[in-house]
Amino acid sequence: MKKIVITLMLVFLVTGCTVVRIDTDSIDNTINVILSKNNDLYNTVGKGYKYYKPRGVTYIDTNEYNEKLYSNGNYYYLYVDINSYYYKKEFTYEENNNAYYSRKIDINNKLGYLEINKYKDKYLIEFMYNYAKIEALVDEKDINDVVLNSSYILSTIKFNSKVIKIMLNDNYFINKEERYDVFTPKEETMELYDYDESNEGD
């Protein structure tokens, strides 16, 4: 027993982590607790940014500066808006009273929103925060788990301004006009999720 306690103490000392109990049955509480933490952890590096991928979340693929992740039967689509971050693009979001869940977010001087809408027999999660957005189409029972993982990912995204500046100066974005607006909820992206669902058994 003493060995177990000592081992756990060492783990917390080495990682610098603290245990925070989160009521994951409450979406509001999950968002408030995780997004308000100043967490410098990261284990994944993209083009001009890095972030922490929670245990159980698997990297699938990268398309330019967007990533496809997977966890517990659900695909997560992570869109990182390097351009808007660099030029500090502002956005507005009006809470949707017709949505399953809708909330404007302003935590740690970072803006965003979480909107969840029912689509057929599933729920589309659109979670935007800190110039990045995660979308996922999930069963109702998975909503809280996906919001939890997404909160960790979005709250830990750190941009490398020097790298981004070099990318911009090297005309990295020439002929790469912004194809996805992370600031606006999109209903027309359903075809993407329908395609993934139809190919899950492949």
GROMACS .gro file of C-alpha atoms in nm:
model
  202
    1MET     CA    1   0.000   0.000   0.000
    2LYS     CA    2   0.284   0.238   0.087
    3LYS     CA    3   0.445   0.168  -0.251
    4ILE     CA    4   0.124   0.259  -0.431
    5VAL     CA    5   0.087   0.587  -0.239
    6ILE     CA    6   0.451   0.681  -0.298
    7THR     CA    7   0.421   0.599  -0.668
    8LEU     CA    8   0.113   0.817  -0.704
    9MET     CA    9   0.284   1.103  -0.521
   10LEU     CA   10   0.581   1.078  -0.756
   11VAL     CA   11   0.356   1.083  -1.061
   12PHE     CA   12   0.191   1.406  -0.946
   13LEU     CA   13   0.527   1.563  -0.856
   14VAL     CA   14   0.682   1.475  -1.191
   15THR     CA   15   0.388   1.581  -1.406
   16GLY     CA   16   0.289   1.880  -1.197
   17CYS     CA   17  -0.073   1.779  -1.230
   18THR     CA   18  -0.338   1.818  -0.967
   19VAL     CA   19  -0.653   1.613  -0.933
   20VAL     CA   20  -0.964   1.814  -1.012
   21ARG     CA   21  -1.299   1.651  -0.958
   22ILE     CA   22  -1.536   1.741  -1.240
   23ASP     CA   23  -1.907   1.682  -1.249
   24THR     CA   24  -1.916   1.562  -1.609
   25ASP     CA   25  -2.294   1.528  -1.598
   26SER     CA   26  -2.306   1.908  -1.626
   27ILE     CA   27  -2.186   2.051  -1.955
   28ASP     CA   28  -2.162   2.399  -1.804
   29ASN     CA   29  -1.949   2.274  -1.517
   30THR     CA   30  -1.717   2.079  -1.748
   31ILE     CA   31  -1.657   2.386  -1.962
   32ASN     CA   32  -1.610   2.622  -1.667
   33VAL     CA   33  -1.362   2.399  -1.484
   34ILE     CA   34  -1.144   2.290  -1.777
   35LEU     CA   35  -1.134   2.611  -1.981
   36SER     CA   36  -1.050   2.818  -1.674
   37LYS     CA   37  -0.733   2.614  -1.604
   38ASN     CA   38  -0.398   2.742  -1.731
   39ASN     CA   39  -0.264   2.413  -1.862
   40ASP     CA   40   0.067   2.402  -2.048
   41LEU     CA   41   0.053   2.029  -2.125
   42TYR     CA   42   0.090   1.919  -2.486
   43ASN     CA   43   0.165   1.595  -2.669
   44THR     CA   44   0.068   1.683  -3.026
   45VAL     CA   45   0.226   1.938  -3.259
   46GLY     CA   46   0.066   2.083  -3.571
   47LYS     CA   47   0.166   2.355  -3.819
   48GLY     CA   48   0.212   2.660  -3.597
   49TYR     CA   49   0.032   2.518  -3.294
   50LYS     CA   50   0.041   2.243  -3.033
   51TYR     CA   51  -0.213   2.089  -2.796
   52TYR     CA   52  -0.282   1.812  -2.547
   53LYS     CA   53  -0.461   1.504  -2.677
   54PRO     CA   54  -0.639   1.329  -2.383
   55ARG     CA   55  -0.582   0.961  -2.313
   56GLY     CA   56  -0.812   0.751  -2.528
   57VAL     CA   57  -0.817   1.004  -2.813
   58THR     CA   58  -0.633   0.877  -3.122
   59TYR     CA   59  -0.487   1.078  -3.409
   60ILE     CA   60  -0.619   0.965  -3.749
   61ASP     CA   61  -0.515   1.211  -4.017
   62THR     CA   62  -0.409   1.569  -4.100
   63ASN     CA   63  -0.530   1.788  -4.384
   64GLU     CA   64  -0.319   2.106  -4.393
   65TYR     CA   65  -0.385   2.254  -4.047
   66ASN     CA   66  -0.694   2.047  -3.969
   67GLU     CA   67  -0.691   1.713  -3.790
   68LYS     CA   68  -0.918   1.411  -3.763
   69LEU     CA   69  -0.924   1.235  -3.425
   70TYR     CA   70  -1.105   0.931  -3.289
   71SER     CA   71  -1.224   0.819  -2.947
   72ASN     CA   72  -1.469   0.558  -2.824
   73GLY     CA   73  -1.652   0.518  -3.153
   74ASN     CA   74  -1.664   0.890  -3.237
   75TYR     CA   75  -1.472   1.100  -3.488
   76TYR     CA   76  -1.359   1.448  -3.388
   77TYR     CA   77  -1.281   1.708  -3.656
   78LEU     CA   78  -1.037   1.970  -3.526
   79TYR     CA   79  -1.011   2.291  -3.730
   80VAL     CA   80  -0.738   2.538  -3.629
   81ASP     CA   81  -0.771   2.887  -3.776
   82ILE     CA   82  -0.409   3.009  -3.791
   83ASN     CA   83  -0.500   3.307  -4.007
   84SER     CA   84  -0.770   3.441  -3.774
   85TYR     CA   85  -0.542   3.393  -3.474
   86TYR     CA   86  -0.257   3.590  -3.631
   87TYR     CA   87  -0.479   3.879  -3.741
   88LYS     CA   88  -0.693   3.861  -3.425
   89LYS     CA   89  -1.017   3.829  -3.618
   90GLU     CA   90  -1.321   3.907  -3.405
   91PHE     CA   91  -1.644   3.712  -3.415
   92THR     CA   92  -1.994   3.729  -3.277
   93TYR     CA   93  -2.220   3.447  -3.169
   94GLU     CA   94  -2.584   3.462  -3.072
   95GLU     CA   95  -2.712   3.184  -2.850
   96ASN     CA   96  -2.962   2.961  -3.028
   97ASN     CA   97  -3.276   2.903  -2.825
   98ASN     CA   98  -3.382   2.623  -3.060
   99ALA     CA   99  -3.066   2.419  -3.007
  100TYR     CA  100  -3.030   2.123  -2.772
  101TYR     CA  101  -2.754   2.329  -2.606
  102SER     CA  102  -2.617   2.672  -2.693
  103ARG     CA  103  -2.371   2.888  -2.503
  104LYS     CA  104  -2.143   3.180  -2.579
  105ILE     CA  105  -1.805   3.138  -2.407
  106ASP     CA  106  -1.572   3.406  -2.269
  107ILE     CA  107  -1.317   3.245  -2.036
  108ASN     CA  108  -0.954   3.346  -1.976
  109ASN     CA  109  -0.991   3.627  -2.230
  110LYS     CA  110  -1.060   3.369  -2.501
  111LEU     CA  111  -1.387   3.361  -2.689
  112GLY     CA  112  -1.592   3.080  -2.832
  113TYR     CA  113  -1.919   2.894  -2.823
  114LEU     CA  114  -2.067   2.548  -2.780
  115GLU     CA  115  -2.373   2.455  -2.980
  116ILE     CA  116  -2.533   2.111  -2.994
  117ASN     CA  117  -2.814   2.027  -3.235
  118LYS     CA  118  -3.004   1.708  -3.301
  119TYR     CA  119  -2.949   1.559  -3.646
  120LYS     CA  120  -3.152   1.249  -3.731
  121ASP     CA  121  -3.090   1.015  -3.437
  122LYS     CA  122  -2.759   1.179  -3.339
  123TYR     CA  123  -2.628   1.512  -3.209
  124LEU     CA  124  -2.391   1.751  -3.384
  125ILE     CA  125  -2.146   1.912  -3.141
  126GLU     CA  126  -1.983   2.236  -3.258
  127PHE     CA  127  -1.733   2.360  -3.001
  128MET     CA  128  -1.528   2.668  -3.093
  129TYR     CA  129  -1.274   2.826  -2.855
  130ASN     CA  130  -0.946   3.012  -2.893
  131TYR     CA  131  -0.940   3.021  -3.276
  132ALA     CA  132  -1.000   2.647  -3.303
  133LYS     CA  133  -1.309   2.434  -3.343
  134ILE     CA  134  -1.407   2.073  -3.287
  135GLU     CA  135  -1.705   1.910  -3.453
  136ALA     CA  136  -1.841   1.564  -3.379
  137LEU     CA  137  -2.161   1.377  -3.459
  138VAL     CA  138  -2.243   1.150  -3.166
  139ASP     CA  139  -2.511   0.955  -2.980
  140GLU     CA  140  -2.679   1.140  -2.695
  141LYS     CA  141  -2.508   0.917  -2.438
  142ASP     CA  142  -2.165   1.031  -2.565
  143ILE     CA  143  -2.226   1.406  -2.555
  144ASN     CA  144  -2.071   1.468  -2.213
  145ASP     CA  145  -1.764   1.256  -2.289
  146VAL     CA  146  -1.703   1.435  -2.620
  147VAL     CA  147  -1.747   1.777  -2.459
  148LEU     CA  148  -1.499   1.676  -2.190
  149ASN     CA  149  -1.231   1.564  -2.440
  150SER     CA  150  -1.295   1.865  -2.663
  151SER     CA  151  -1.258   2.100  -2.367
  152TYR     CA  152  -0.913   1.958  -2.289
  153ILE     CA  153  -0.801   1.984  -2.652
  154LEU     CA  154  -0.927   2.338  -2.714
  155SER     CA  155  -0.811   2.474  -2.379
  156THR     CA  156  -0.453   2.353  -2.435
  157ILE     CA  157  -0.401   2.484  -2.788
  158LYS     CA  158  -0.096   2.708  -2.794
  159PHE     CA  159   0.003   2.904  -3.104
  160ASN     CA  160   0.360   2.970  -3.211
  161SER     CA  161   0.346   3.328  -3.342
  162LYS     CA  162   0.700   3.320  -3.481
  163VAL     CA  163   0.634   3.009  -3.688
  164ILE     CA  164   0.300   3.145  -3.806
  165LYS     CA  165   0.462   3.473  -3.910
  166ILE     CA  166   0.722   3.284  -4.115
  167MET     CA  167   0.448   3.076  -4.275
  168LEU     CA  168   0.259   3.392  -4.370
  169ASN     CA  169   0.570   3.572  -4.496
  170ASP     CA  170   0.660   3.270  -4.709
  171ASN     CA  171   0.321   3.301  -4.877
  172TYR     CA  172   0.216   2.975  -4.718
  173PHE     CA  173  -0.145   3.078  -4.752
  174ILE     CA  174  -0.129   3.185  -5.116
  175ASN     CA  175  -0.407   3.007  -5.305
  176LYS     CA  176  -0.522   2.858  -4.973
  177GLU     CA  177  -0.815   3.081  -4.901
  178GLU     CA  178  -0.995   3.002  -4.581
  179ARG     CA  179  -1.220   2.710  -4.665
  180TYR     CA  180  -1.376   2.672  -4.326
  181ASP     CA  181  -1.510   2.943  -4.099
  182VAL     CA  182  -1.463   2.816  -3.744
  183PHE     CA  183  -1.664   3.102  -3.604
  184THR     CA  184  -2.000   3.014  -3.755
  185PRO     CA  185  -2.214   2.708  -3.680
  186LYS     CA  186  -2.258   2.506  -3.997
  187GLU     CA  187  -2.557   2.288  -4.076
  188GLU     CA  188  -2.435   2.203  -4.427
  189THR     CA  189  -2.144   1.991  -4.299
  190MET     CA  190  -2.375   1.694  -4.244
  191GLU     CA  191  -2.263   1.521  -4.563
  192LEU     CA  192  -1.917   1.472  -4.410
  193TYR     CA  193  -2.058   1.288  -4.109
  194ASP     CA  194  -2.294   1.082  -4.323
  195TYR     CA  195  -1.995   0.971  -4.530
  196ASP     CA  196  -1.792   0.869  -4.225
  197GLU     CA  197  -2.082   0.680  -4.074
  198SER     CA  198  -2.140   0.486  -4.396
  199ASN     CA  199  -1.771   0.385  -4.406
  200GLU     CA  200  -1.721   0.287  -4.042
  201GLY     CA  201  -1.735  -0.081  -4.127
  202ASP     CA  202  -1.470  -0.060  -4.401
   0.00000   0.00000   0.00000
